[in-house]
Short mmCIF file of C-alpha atoms and ligand atoms in Angstrom, two decimals:
data_model
loop_
_atom_site.label_atom_id
_atom_site.label_comp_id
_atom_site.label_asym_id
_atom_site.label_seq_id
_atom_site.Cartn_x
_atom_site.Cartn_y
_atom_site.Cartn_z
CA MET A 1375 101.56 20.55 275.84
CA PHE A 1376 100.17 19.76 279.17
CA SER A 1377 102.19 20.55 282.52
CA LYS A 1378 99.96 18.29 284.74
CA ILE A 1379 97.66 15.44 284.21
CA LEU A 1380 95.13 13.72 286.62
CA ILE A 1381 94.91 10.01 285.83
CA ALA A 1382 91.33 9.11 286.65
CA ASN A 1383 92.07 5.32 286.92
CA ARG A 1384 93.90 2.80 288.92
CA GLY A 1385 95.92 -0.49 288.40
CA GLU A 1386 97.86 -1.19 285.57
CA ILE A 1387 96.66 1.37 283.25
CA ALA A 1388 97.13 4.14 285.72
CA VAL A 1389 100.76 3.18 285.95
CA ARG A 1390 101.13 2.72 282.21
CA VAL A 1391 99.96 6.43 281.85
CA ILE A 1392 101.98 7.59 284.51
CA ARG A 1393 105.44 6.25 282.82
CA THR A 1394 104.66 8.02 279.59
CA CYS A 1395 103.76 11.35 281.20
CA LYS A 1396 107.30 10.89 283.12
CA GLU A 1397 108.78 10.60 279.80
CA MET A 1398 107.18 13.50 278.40
CA ASN A 1399 107.91 15.51 281.43
CA ILE A 1400 104.52 16.12 282.24
CA ARG A 1401 103.54 16.03 286.01
CA THR A 1402 101.04 13.56 287.23
CA VAL A 1403 98.34 13.34 290.01
CA ALA A 1404 96.99 9.99 291.02
CA VAL A 1405 93.58 9.65 292.46
CA TYR A 1406 92.58 6.61 294.66
CA SER A 1407 90.05 4.96 296.65
CA GLU A 1408 90.31 3.96 300.31
CA ALA A 1409 91.13 0.46 299.00
CA ASP A 1410 94.03 1.54 296.99
CA ARG A 1411 95.70 3.64 299.48
CA ASN A 1412 98.97 1.60 298.91
CA SER A 1413 98.77 1.00 295.26
CA LEU A 1414 101.70 1.37 292.88
CA HIS A 1415 99.96 4.17 290.94
CA VAL A 1416 99.84 6.21 294.14
CA ARG A 1417 103.34 5.79 294.90
CA LEU A 1418 104.65 6.51 291.06
CA ALA A 1419 102.60 9.73 290.63
CA ASP A 1420 104.02 13.16 291.76
CA GLU A 1421 100.85 13.89 293.75
CA ALA A 1422 97.96 11.56 294.92
CA ILE A 1423 94.60 12.57 295.98
CA CYS A 1424 91.94 10.21 297.89
CA VAL A 1425 88.55 10.68 295.97
CA GLY A 1426 86.28 8.19 298.19
CA GLY A 1427 85.35 5.04 299.33
CA ALA A 1428 86.42 1.49 297.96
CA ARG A 1429 83.27 0.98 295.95
CA ALA A 1430 83.92 2.59 292.42
CA GLU A 1431 80.69 4.77 292.45
CA GLN A 1432 81.92 6.30 295.61
CA SER A 1433 85.56 6.84 294.08
CA TYR A 1434 86.80 6.23 290.21
CA LEU A 1435 82.97 6.93 289.20
CA ASN A 1436 82.64 9.98 291.44
CA ILE A 1437 82.60 12.90 289.10
CA PRO A 1438 82.29 15.43 291.56
CA ALA A 1439 85.09 14.34 293.65
CA ILE A 1440 87.33 13.79 290.59
CA ILE A 1441 86.65 17.12 289.33
CA SER A 1442 87.44 18.74 292.95
CA ALA A 1443 90.81 16.80 292.77
CA ALA A 1444 91.63 18.10 289.38
CA GLU A 1445 90.83 21.70 290.57
CA ILE A 1446 92.70 21.49 293.65
CA ALA A 1447 95.81 19.98 291.85
CA ASP A 1448 95.41 22.68 289.12
CA VAL A 1449 95.79 20.28 286.26
CA ASP A 1450 95.38 21.10 282.65
CA GLY A 1451 94.18 17.53 281.48
CA ILE A 1452 92.46 14.42 282.75
CA HIS A 1453 93.45 10.98 281.28
CA PRO A 1454 90.51 8.57 281.87
CA GLY A 1455 92.41 5.19 281.08
CA TYR A 1456 89.68 2.38 280.00
CA GLY A 1457 86.52 1.57 281.76
CA PHE A 1458 85.20 3.76 284.59
CA LEU A 1459 84.65 7.41 282.95
CA SER A 1460 86.40 6.77 279.73
CA GLN A 1461 83.22 6.55 277.56
CA ASN A 1462 81.06 8.85 279.53
CA ALA A 1463 80.23 11.73 277.22
CA HIS A 1464 78.84 13.88 280.21
CA PHE A 1465 82.04 13.50 282.12
CA VAL A 1466 83.71 15.04 279.05
CA GLU A 1467 81.53 17.91 278.95
CA ILE A 1468 82.00 18.66 282.53
CA CYS A 1469 85.98 18.56 282.04
CA GLU A 1470 85.57 21.03 279.16
CA SER A 1471 83.34 23.49 281.25
CA CYS A 1472 86.14 23.46 283.83
CA ASN A 1473 88.61 24.23 281.29
CA ILE A 1474 90.37 21.14 281.81
CA THR A 1475 91.30 18.86 278.64
CA PHE A 1476 89.64 15.61 278.42
CA ILE A 1477 92.46 13.42 277.10
CA GLY A 1478 90.43 11.38 274.65
CA PRO A 1479 87.72 11.92 271.81
CA PRO A 1480 85.05 14.62 271.69
CA ALA A 1481 81.63 14.11 273.59
CA SER A 1482 79.85 13.94 270.46
CA ALA A 1483 81.77 10.97 268.93
CA ILE A 1484 81.71 8.90 272.33
CA ARG A 1485 77.67 9.65 272.39
CA LEU A 1486 77.32 8.73 268.89
CA MET A 1487 79.32 5.34 269.13
CA GLY A 1488 77.49 4.29 272.39
CA ASP A 1489 74.47 3.82 270.49
CA LYS A 1490 75.21 0.95 268.17
CA ILE A 1491 72.17 1.47 266.01
CA ALA A 1492 73.29 5.08 265.16
CA ALA A 1493 76.82 3.77 264.71
CA LYS A 1494 75.66 1.11 262.15
CA ASP A 1495 73.40 3.68 260.29
CA LEU A 1496 76.33 6.10 260.26
CA MET A 1497 78.72 3.39 258.86
CA ARG A 1498 76.27 2.22 256.31
CA LYS A 1499 76.00 5.56 254.85
CA ALA A 1500 79.65 5.63 254.68
CA GLY A 1501 79.80 2.65 252.60
CA ILE A 1502 81.47 0.38 255.45
CA PRO A 1503 79.98 -3.35 255.42
CA ILE A 1504 77.64 -3.88 258.41
CA VAL A 1505 76.08 -7.11 259.64
CA PRO A 1506 72.65 -7.69 257.89
CA GLY A 1507 69.95 -6.79 260.30
CA SER A 1508 67.46 -4.28 261.42
CA MET A 1509 67.81 -0.76 260.32
CA ALA A 1510 66.59 0.84 263.34
CA ALA A 1511 65.42 -0.30 266.86
CA VAL A 1512 63.01 -3.16 266.70
CA ARG A 1513 59.82 -2.11 268.45
CA ASN A 1514 57.62 -5.02 268.55
CA LYS A 1515 57.49 -8.68 267.71
CA GLU A 1516 56.33 -8.08 264.20
CA ASP A 1517 59.26 -5.93 263.44
CA ALA A 1518 61.70 -8.63 264.75
CA LEU A 1519 59.91 -11.32 262.90
CA LYS A 1520 59.82 -9.56 259.60
CA THR A 1521 63.72 -9.05 260.00
CA ALA A 1522 64.39 -12.57 260.90
CA ARG A 1523 62.51 -13.81 257.86
CA ARG A 1524 64.52 -11.55 255.50
CA ILE A 1525 68.14 -12.40 256.80
CA GLY A 1526 67.21 -15.90 258.19
CA TYR A 1527 68.07 -17.68 261.47
CA PRO A 1528 70.24 -17.81 263.38
CA VAL A 1529 69.95 -14.23 264.38
CA ILE A 1530 71.25 -11.98 267.39
CA VAL A 1531 69.28 -9.62 269.54
CA LYS A 1532 71.66 -6.90 270.79
CA ALA A 1533 71.24 -3.67 273.01
CA ALA A 1534 71.76 -0.43 271.25
CA ALA A 1535 73.62 0.77 274.47
CA GLY A 1536 75.28 -2.39 275.10
CA GLY A 1537 78.48 -3.40 273.38
CA GLY A 1538 81.39 -5.75 274.05
CA GLY A 1539 78.67 -8.66 273.79
CA ARG A 1540 76.86 -7.54 276.97
CA GLY A 1541 73.05 -8.00 276.90
CA MET A 1542 73.35 -10.08 273.47
CA ARG A 1543 71.08 -13.15 272.84
CA VAL A 1544 71.18 -15.93 269.95
CA CYS A 1545 67.89 -17.06 268.67
CA HIS A 1546 67.18 -19.91 266.25
CA ASN A 1547 63.41 -19.71 265.75
CA ASP A 1548 60.40 -17.45 266.03
CA VAL A 1549 59.37 -18.56 269.54
CA ARG A 1550 63.06 -17.80 270.97
CA LEU A 1551 63.09 -14.51 269.07
CA ILE A 1552 59.93 -13.16 270.64
CA SER A 1553 61.06 -14.08 274.08
CA ALA A 1554 64.46 -12.83 273.60
CA LEU A 1555 63.08 -9.53 272.31
CA MET A 1556 61.14 -9.01 275.64
CA THR A 1557 63.90 -9.99 277.97
CA CYS A 1558 66.74 -8.06 276.12
CA GLN A 1559 64.45 -4.88 276.09
CA ALA A 1560 63.81 -5.18 279.81
CA GLU A 1561 67.49 -5.73 280.64
CA ALA A 1562 68.73 -3.13 278.50
CA LYS A 1563 66.35 -0.52 279.97
CA ALA A 1564 67.37 -1.76 283.54
CA SER A 1565 71.26 -1.78 282.82
CA PHE A 1566 71.64 1.03 280.39
CA GLY A 1567 68.70 3.16 280.69
CA ASN A 1568 67.95 2.74 277.14
CA GLY A 1569 65.61 -0.41 276.23
CA ASP A 1570 66.32 -0.05 272.27
CA VAL A 1571 67.57 -3.35 270.83
CA PHE A 1572 68.01 -4.37 267.27
CA VAL A 1573 68.31 -7.74 265.46
CA GLU A 1574 71.15 -8.98 263.22
CA LYS A 1575 72.28 -12.07 261.50
CA CYS A 1576 74.42 -14.25 263.52
CA LEU A 1577 77.72 -15.25 261.99
CA GLU A 1578 79.06 -18.62 262.66
CA GLN A 1579 82.46 -18.80 264.22
CA PRO A 1580 83.69 -15.41 263.29
CA ARG A 1581 86.90 -14.06 264.41
CA HIS A 1582 87.19 -10.65 266.13
CA ILE A 1583 89.44 -8.43 264.26
CA GLU A 1584 89.93 -4.70 265.66
CA PHE A 1585 91.97 -1.84 264.00
CA GLN A 1586 93.63 0.70 265.92
CA ILE A 1587 92.91 4.32 264.95
CA LEU A 1588 94.96 7.38 265.57
CA ALA A 1589 93.42 10.77 264.57
CA ASP A 1590 94.38 14.31 265.43
CA ARG A 1591 92.00 17.19 265.80
CA ALA A 1592 92.99 18.48 262.13
CA GLY A 1593 91.28 15.52 260.74
CA HIS A 1594 94.54 13.50 259.71
CA THR A 1595 93.47 9.79 260.48
CA ILE A 1596 95.66 6.60 260.25
CA HIS A 1597 95.24 3.06 261.25
CA LEU A 1598 98.06 0.96 263.10
CA GLY A 1599 96.95 -2.41 261.82
CA GLU A 1600 94.98 -4.95 263.49
CA ARG A 1601 94.63 -7.01 266.71
CA ASP A 1602 93.07 -10.48 266.90
CA CYS A 1603 90.90 -10.82 269.86
CA THR A 1604 89.02 -13.93 269.15
CA ILE A 1605 90.14 -15.82 272.37
CA GLN A 1606 87.49 -14.63 274.63
CA ARG A 1607 85.32 -16.19 277.71
CA ARG A 1608 82.14 -14.54 278.18
CA HIS A 1609 83.03 -11.45 276.01
CA GLN A 1610 86.14 -11.17 278.26
CA LYS A 1611 89.32 -11.06 276.14
CA LEU A 1612 91.94 -13.56 277.26
CA ILE A 1613 94.74 -13.49 274.49
CA GLU A 1614 95.30 -10.60 271.87
CA GLU A 1615 97.87 -10.67 269.07
CA SER A 1616 98.97 -8.37 266.37
CA PRO A 1617 99.05 -8.92 263.46
CA SER A 1618 96.09 -11.52 263.20
CA PRO A 1619 97.04 -14.98 261.72
CA ALA A 1620 93.84 -14.50 259.54
CA VAL A 1621 94.72 -11.23 257.82
CA ASP A 1622 97.39 -10.81 255.01
CA ALA A 1623 98.57 -7.50 253.50
CA LYS A 1624 95.79 -7.17 251.01
CA LEU A 1625 93.03 -7.60 253.57
CA ARG A 1626 94.82 -5.38 255.78
CA ARG A 1627 95.03 -2.71 253.31
CA LYS A 1628 91.33 -3.04 252.62
CA ILE A 1629 90.00 -3.24 256.04
CA GLY A 1630 92.45 -0.65 257.19
CA GLU A 1631 91.04 1.67 254.58
CA LEU A 1632 87.56 1.18 255.84
CA ALA A 1633 88.55 1.58 259.32
CA VAL A 1634 90.06 5.09 258.56
CA ARG A 1635 86.73 6.15 256.65
CA ALA A 1636 84.73 4.88 259.76
CA ALA A 1637 86.84 7.12 262.12
CA LYS A 1638 86.44 10.03 259.72
CA ALA A 1639 82.80 9.53 259.28
CA ALA A 1640 82.36 9.89 263.30
CA ASP A 1641 84.59 13.12 263.10
CA TYR A 1642 86.88 11.08 265.38
CA ALA A 1643 90.02 12.43 267.20
CA SER A 1644 92.10 10.48 269.49
CA VAL A 1645 93.22 6.86 269.75
CA GLY A 1646 90.18 4.54 269.08
CA THR A 1647 89.36 1.09 267.89
CA ILE A 1648 87.06 -0.12 264.87
CA GLU A 1649 85.91 -3.73 265.59
CA PHE A 1650 84.99 -6.20 262.72
CA LEU A 1651 83.78 -9.62 262.59
CA LEU A 1652 85.68 -11.54 260.10
CA ASN A 1653 84.24 -14.78 258.44
CA LYS A 1654 86.03 -17.61 257.32
CA ASP A 1655 85.43 -16.83 253.58
CA GLY A 1656 87.11 -13.56 253.95
CA THR A 1657 84.10 -11.36 254.22
CA PHE A 1658 84.02 -8.99 257.42
CA TYR A 1659 81.56 -6.47 258.77
CA PHE A 1660 81.98 -3.40 261.21
CA ILE A 1661 80.17 -4.24 264.69
CA GLU A 1662 81.34 -1.32 266.83
CA MET A 1663 83.85 1.27 267.65
CA ASN A 1664 85.48 1.84 271.09
CA THR A 1665 86.25 5.36 271.87
CA ARG A 1666 89.06 4.80 274.43
CA ILE A 1667 92.37 3.23 274.78
CA GLN A 1668 92.20 -0.51 275.02
CA VAL A 1669 93.49 -2.84 277.48
CA GLU A 1670 95.14 -4.54 274.51
CA HIS A 1671 96.93 -1.72 273.00
CA PRO A 1672 100.48 -2.90 273.87
CA VAL A 1673 100.42 -5.43 271.07
CA THR A 1674 100.03 -2.79 268.62
CA GLU A 1675 102.69 -0.77 270.30
CA MET A 1676 105.16 -3.50 270.20
CA VAL A 1677 104.68 -4.20 266.35
CA THR A 1678 104.50 -0.57 265.51
CA GLY A 1679 107.13 0.74 267.97
CA ILE A 1680 104.55 3.67 268.64
CA ASP A 1681 103.83 4.79 272.40
CA LEU A 1682 99.92 5.08 271.89
CA ILE A 1683 99.57 6.83 275.05
CA LYS A 1684 102.21 9.52 274.07
CA GLU A 1685 100.09 10.12 270.65
CA GLN A 1686 96.86 10.37 272.50
CA ILE A 1687 98.31 12.90 274.85
CA ARG A 1688 99.88 14.72 271.89
CA VAL A 1689 96.63 14.93 269.89
CA ALA A 1690 94.63 15.79 272.91
CA ALA A 1691 96.93 18.88 273.59
CA GLY A 1692 96.09 19.96 269.58
CA GLU A 1693 99.25 18.71 268.10
CA THR A 1694 99.17 17.21 264.70
CA LEU A 1695 100.02 13.57 264.07
CA GLY A 1696 103.78 12.93 263.65
CA LEU A 1697 103.53 10.23 261.08
CA LYS A 1698 101.50 9.35 257.94
CA GLN A 1699 100.06 6.18 256.77
CA ASP A 1700 102.96 5.26 254.80
CA ASP A 1701 105.47 5.80 257.96
CA VAL A 1702 103.48 2.83 259.45
CA ALA A 1703 105.41 -0.45 259.32
CA LEU A 1704 104.66 -3.66 261.08
CA ASP A 1705 107.35 -5.53 262.39
CA GLY A 1706 107.40 -8.87 264.03
CA TRP A 1707 104.78 -10.53 266.20
CA ALA A 1708 103.15 -9.73 269.59
CA ILE A 1709 100.89 -11.49 271.79
CA GLU A 1710 99.23 -10.53 275.14
CA CYS A 1711 97.91 -12.77 277.92
CA ARG A 1712 95.59 -11.20 280.41
CA ILE A 1713 96.64 -12.47 283.87
CA ASN A 1714 93.42 -12.05 286.06
CA ALA A 1715 92.89 -12.95 289.76
CA GLU A 1716 90.29 -15.58 288.79
CA ASP A 1717 90.29 -19.22 289.36
CA PRO A 1718 89.85 -21.02 285.81
CA SER A 1719 89.26 -24.43 287.57
CA ASN A 1720 86.30 -22.96 289.43
CA GLY A 1721 84.31 -21.10 286.86
CA PHE A 1722 86.75 -18.32 286.91
CA ALA A 1723 85.72 -17.23 290.62
CA PRO A 1724 87.21 -14.08 291.92
CA SER A 1725 90.44 -14.87 293.78
CA PRO A 1726 91.34 -11.64 295.74
CA GLY A 1727 93.94 -11.36 298.68
CA ARG A 1728 97.37 -10.81 299.36
CA ILE A 1729 100.25 -11.73 296.87
CA THR A 1730 103.15 -12.80 299.07
CA GLU A 1731 105.42 -14.07 296.28
CA TYR A 1732 105.89 -12.18 293.14
CA GLN A 1733 108.58 -12.65 290.46
CA PRO A 1734 107.56 -11.68 287.05
CA PRO A 1735 109.32 -12.89 283.87
CA GLY A 1736 111.86 -10.97 281.89
CA GLY A 1737 114.45 -11.35 279.38
CA ARG A 1738 114.48 -10.98 275.65
CA GLY A 1739 110.98 -10.49 273.94
CA VAL A 1740 109.16 -10.00 277.38
CA ARG A 1741 107.01 -6.95 278.52
CA VAL A 1742 104.82 -6.91 281.76
CA ASP A 1743 102.41 -4.19 282.40
CA THR A 1744 101.17 -4.47 286.04
CA HIS A 1745 100.57 -2.55 289.20
CA VAL A 1746 101.43 -5.79 291.29
CA PHE A 1747 104.47 -5.99 293.67
CA ALA A 1748 105.19 -8.47 296.59
CA GLY A 1749 102.99 -7.74 299.73
CA TYR A 1750 100.38 -6.19 297.30
CA ASP A 1751 96.65 -6.88 298.49
CA VAL A 1752 94.22 -7.67 295.56
CA PRO A 1753 91.05 -5.90 296.54
CA PRO A 1754 87.65 -7.64 295.74
CA PHE A 1755 86.26 -4.36 294.44
CA TYR A 1756 87.46 -3.92 290.99
CA ASP A 1757 88.10 -5.66 287.65
CA SER A 1758 90.19 -8.61 288.25
CA LEU A 1759 93.16 -7.92 285.75
CA LEU A 1760 96.54 -8.27 287.60
CA ALA A 1761 99.00 -8.08 284.75
CA LYS A 1762 99.41 -8.15 280.94
CA LEU A 1763 102.08 -10.25 279.74
CA ILE A 1764 103.42 -9.38 276.41
CA THR A 1765 105.73 -11.18 274.26
CA THR A 1766 107.33 -10.44 270.87
CA GLY A 1767 109.37 -12.26 268.25
CA ARG A 1768 110.11 -12.04 264.62
CA THR A 1769 107.41 -14.68 263.79
CA ARG A 1770 104.26 -15.82 265.56
CA GLU A 1771 106.05 -18.88 266.62
CA ASP A 1772 109.01 -17.10 268.12
CA ALA A 1773 106.42 -15.09 269.96
CA ILE A 1774 104.57 -17.89 271.31
CA ARG A 1775 107.66 -19.68 272.53
CA VAL A 1776 108.80 -16.67 274.40
CA MET A 1777 105.12 -16.57 275.81
CA GLN A 1778 105.53 -20.29 277.05
CA ARG A 1779 109.06 -19.64 278.60
CA ALA A 1780 107.72 -16.40 280.35
CA LEU A 1781 104.38 -18.06 281.71
CA ASP A 1782 106.76 -20.76 283.12
CA GLU A 1783 108.82 -18.13 285.02
CA PHE A 1784 105.83 -16.14 286.25
CA LEU A 1785 105.40 -16.57 289.89
CA LEU A 1786 102.53 -15.04 291.60
CA GLU A 1787 101.49 -16.66 294.79
CA PRO A 1788 99.26 -17.81 296.66
CA ILE A 1789 96.19 -16.50 294.79
CA ARG A 1790 94.62 -18.27 291.83
CA THR A 1791 95.09 -16.73 288.50
CA THR A 1792 94.58 -17.45 284.78
CA ILE A 1793 98.42 -18.43 284.24
CA PRO A 1794 97.38 -22.22 284.18
CA LEU A 1795 94.77 -21.61 281.50
CA HIS A 1796 97.22 -19.92 279.32
CA LYS A 1797 99.73 -22.62 279.61
CA GLN A 1798 97.32 -24.96 278.37
CA ILE A 1799 96.33 -22.77 275.46
CA PHE A 1800 99.84 -22.15 274.41
CA SER A 1801 100.33 -25.88 274.45
CA ASP A 1802 97.37 -26.65 271.91
CA PRO A 1803 98.34 -27.52 268.53
CA THR A 1804 95.19 -25.84 267.13
CA PHE A 1805 96.09 -22.51 268.87
CA TRP A 1806 99.65 -22.87 267.16
CA ARG A 1807 97.83 -23.25 263.75
CA GLY A 1808 95.96 -20.21 264.50
CA GLN A 1809 92.68 -22.01 263.95
CA ILE A 1810 90.60 -20.43 266.43
CA SER A 1811 87.18 -19.01 266.43
CA THR A 1812 84.36 -17.82 269.02
CA ASP A 1813 83.88 -21.09 270.78
CA TYR A 1814 87.32 -22.06 271.27
CA ILE A 1815 87.71 -21.39 275.22
CA ASP A 1816 84.59 -23.44 276.15
CA ARG A 1817 86.08 -26.39 274.09
CA GLN A 1818 89.72 -25.72 275.86
CA LEU A 1819 87.95 -25.72 279.32
CA GLN A 1820 86.18 -29.11 278.52
CA LEU A 1821 89.38 -30.72 277.36
CA GLY A 1822 91.07 -29.24 280.67
CA GLU A 1823 88.52 -30.63 283.10
CA SER A 1824 88.42 -34.04 281.33
CA GLU A 1825 92.12 -34.67 281.62
C1 LIG B 1122 78.13 -11.40 267.00
C2 LIG B 1122 78.76 -12.78 266.90
C3 LIG B 1122 78.08 -13.25 265.88
N1 LIG B 1122 77.10 -12.62 264.99
N2 LIG B 1122 77.54 -10.84 266.19
C4 LIG B 1122 80.21 -9.02 269.63
C5 LIG B 1122 81.05 -8.55 270.93
C6 LIG B 1122 82.13 -9.77 271.15
N3 LIG B 1122 82.48 -9.63 272.47
C7 LIG B 1122 81.12 -10.97 270.73
N4 LIG B 1122 80.56 -10.60 269.85
C8 LIG B 1122 79.95 -11.47 268.77
N5 LIG B 1122 78.95 -10.67 267.94
C9 LIG B 1122 77.00 -11.34 265.27
N6 LIG B 1122 76.23 -10.62 264.36
C10 LIG B 1122 79.69 -13.42 267.60
C11 LIG B 1122 80.07 -12.87 268.83
C12 LIG B 1122 81.02 -13.53 269.48
C13 LIG B 1122 82.47 -13.34 269.20
C14 LIG B 1122 82.84 -12.72 268.27
C15 LIG B 1122 84.29 -12.77 267.89
C16 LIG B 1122 85.16 -13.51 268.93
C17 LIG B 1122 84.71 -14.03 270.08
C18 LIG B 1122 83.30 -14.28 270.34
C19 LIG B 1122 82.64 -14.92 271.39
C20 LIG B 1122 81.34 -14.78 271.49
C21 LIG B 1122 80.48 -14.11 270.55
#
């Protein structure tokens, strides 16, 4: 087991990882930027090292600075959290060459899943359903038009190096497809250094269902059920829940088995997530795999009782899984709201600044994962996530009622947050019925503005 871990991240996830390390008797080293000197992760860790300037490129993405910190502190593992260096295969290789264990999947799995075309190809060969579309990169307009003719409009152009909806374009006819192809290729080249794009059938109002995977280095692989992340805005998730109101035990077993097969096909080890789109008629397709711990992992922890960070650290240390698929039981319901420093009444404009009043909710069925405290200054340089409010109950209705009560209790002033939007969603009968799809938030926002 590790004796000392460096956490190459900030904010709530750095705090989350430090907490589990303490419970495992592992010493912790925080790294921080000049803007995060007074952060909670710095205070909670056993040691803290400044790795550079406020901008992420100078600090949390600064590989030489982070490796130097790891060498100076003499750690035996690095936990990357999510974002930043968590899906950087090159960084994993550097850690290994320094004899430091990267607490995550092998570089090869990160590289493979980073290429959405290669990932789809692997899954197709493994017998996992994939969205119909081009089987390789679409090079020219003839390729694109031929694919569109085969699968029918509407189609989506996606970047091979994208993911999470970045650089994605819906097209309804030939003219739009040709222009989307050009802009998508140019944008992908500029943002990812890889201009490859592919075309696939655009599904109508699908749900986003993702399966949590846990795999050790001996090849034992299990799933921990699904999360429903259908409530998103501009590909940013707002609310996640587990289980999904659209998945019953039979469908869970079926998709779960395929998710395990997908992870095995990628020779995966660590925690990971297999994303599917689910149609109203029950058909579903693999879209991508996330090779990291995800923001929304707590809802899975709440219904399985498993500490995902602990399992991630254990398997990175070479231990085998402590449980089998049949040992995993889903109990009750969990919902998570992402509380961001953004103003939903002003186009989700960032709202950094000092939090003078802070009183988080508590009581039965409430968990708050956050790095915020009274007097904390929200810096303008990073992701706007302030807190994750997770509530649980025996049923979905119970968890929703606790969430409404917890949102009412939550005091976080004077900056703008997404709390009012969440209150609005949880009072909507359509959300209560679980009848939500991809366009839910845009409709919800229009309703809010016309009130
Ligand atoms: C799609 C899609 C429809 N058809 N792919 C992928 C990443 C995710 N952030 C959004 N993605 C989508 N991919 C095909 N072939 C629709 C979406 C989509 C979406 C999916 C589930 C839940 C919410 C969504 C919001 C916008 C777009």
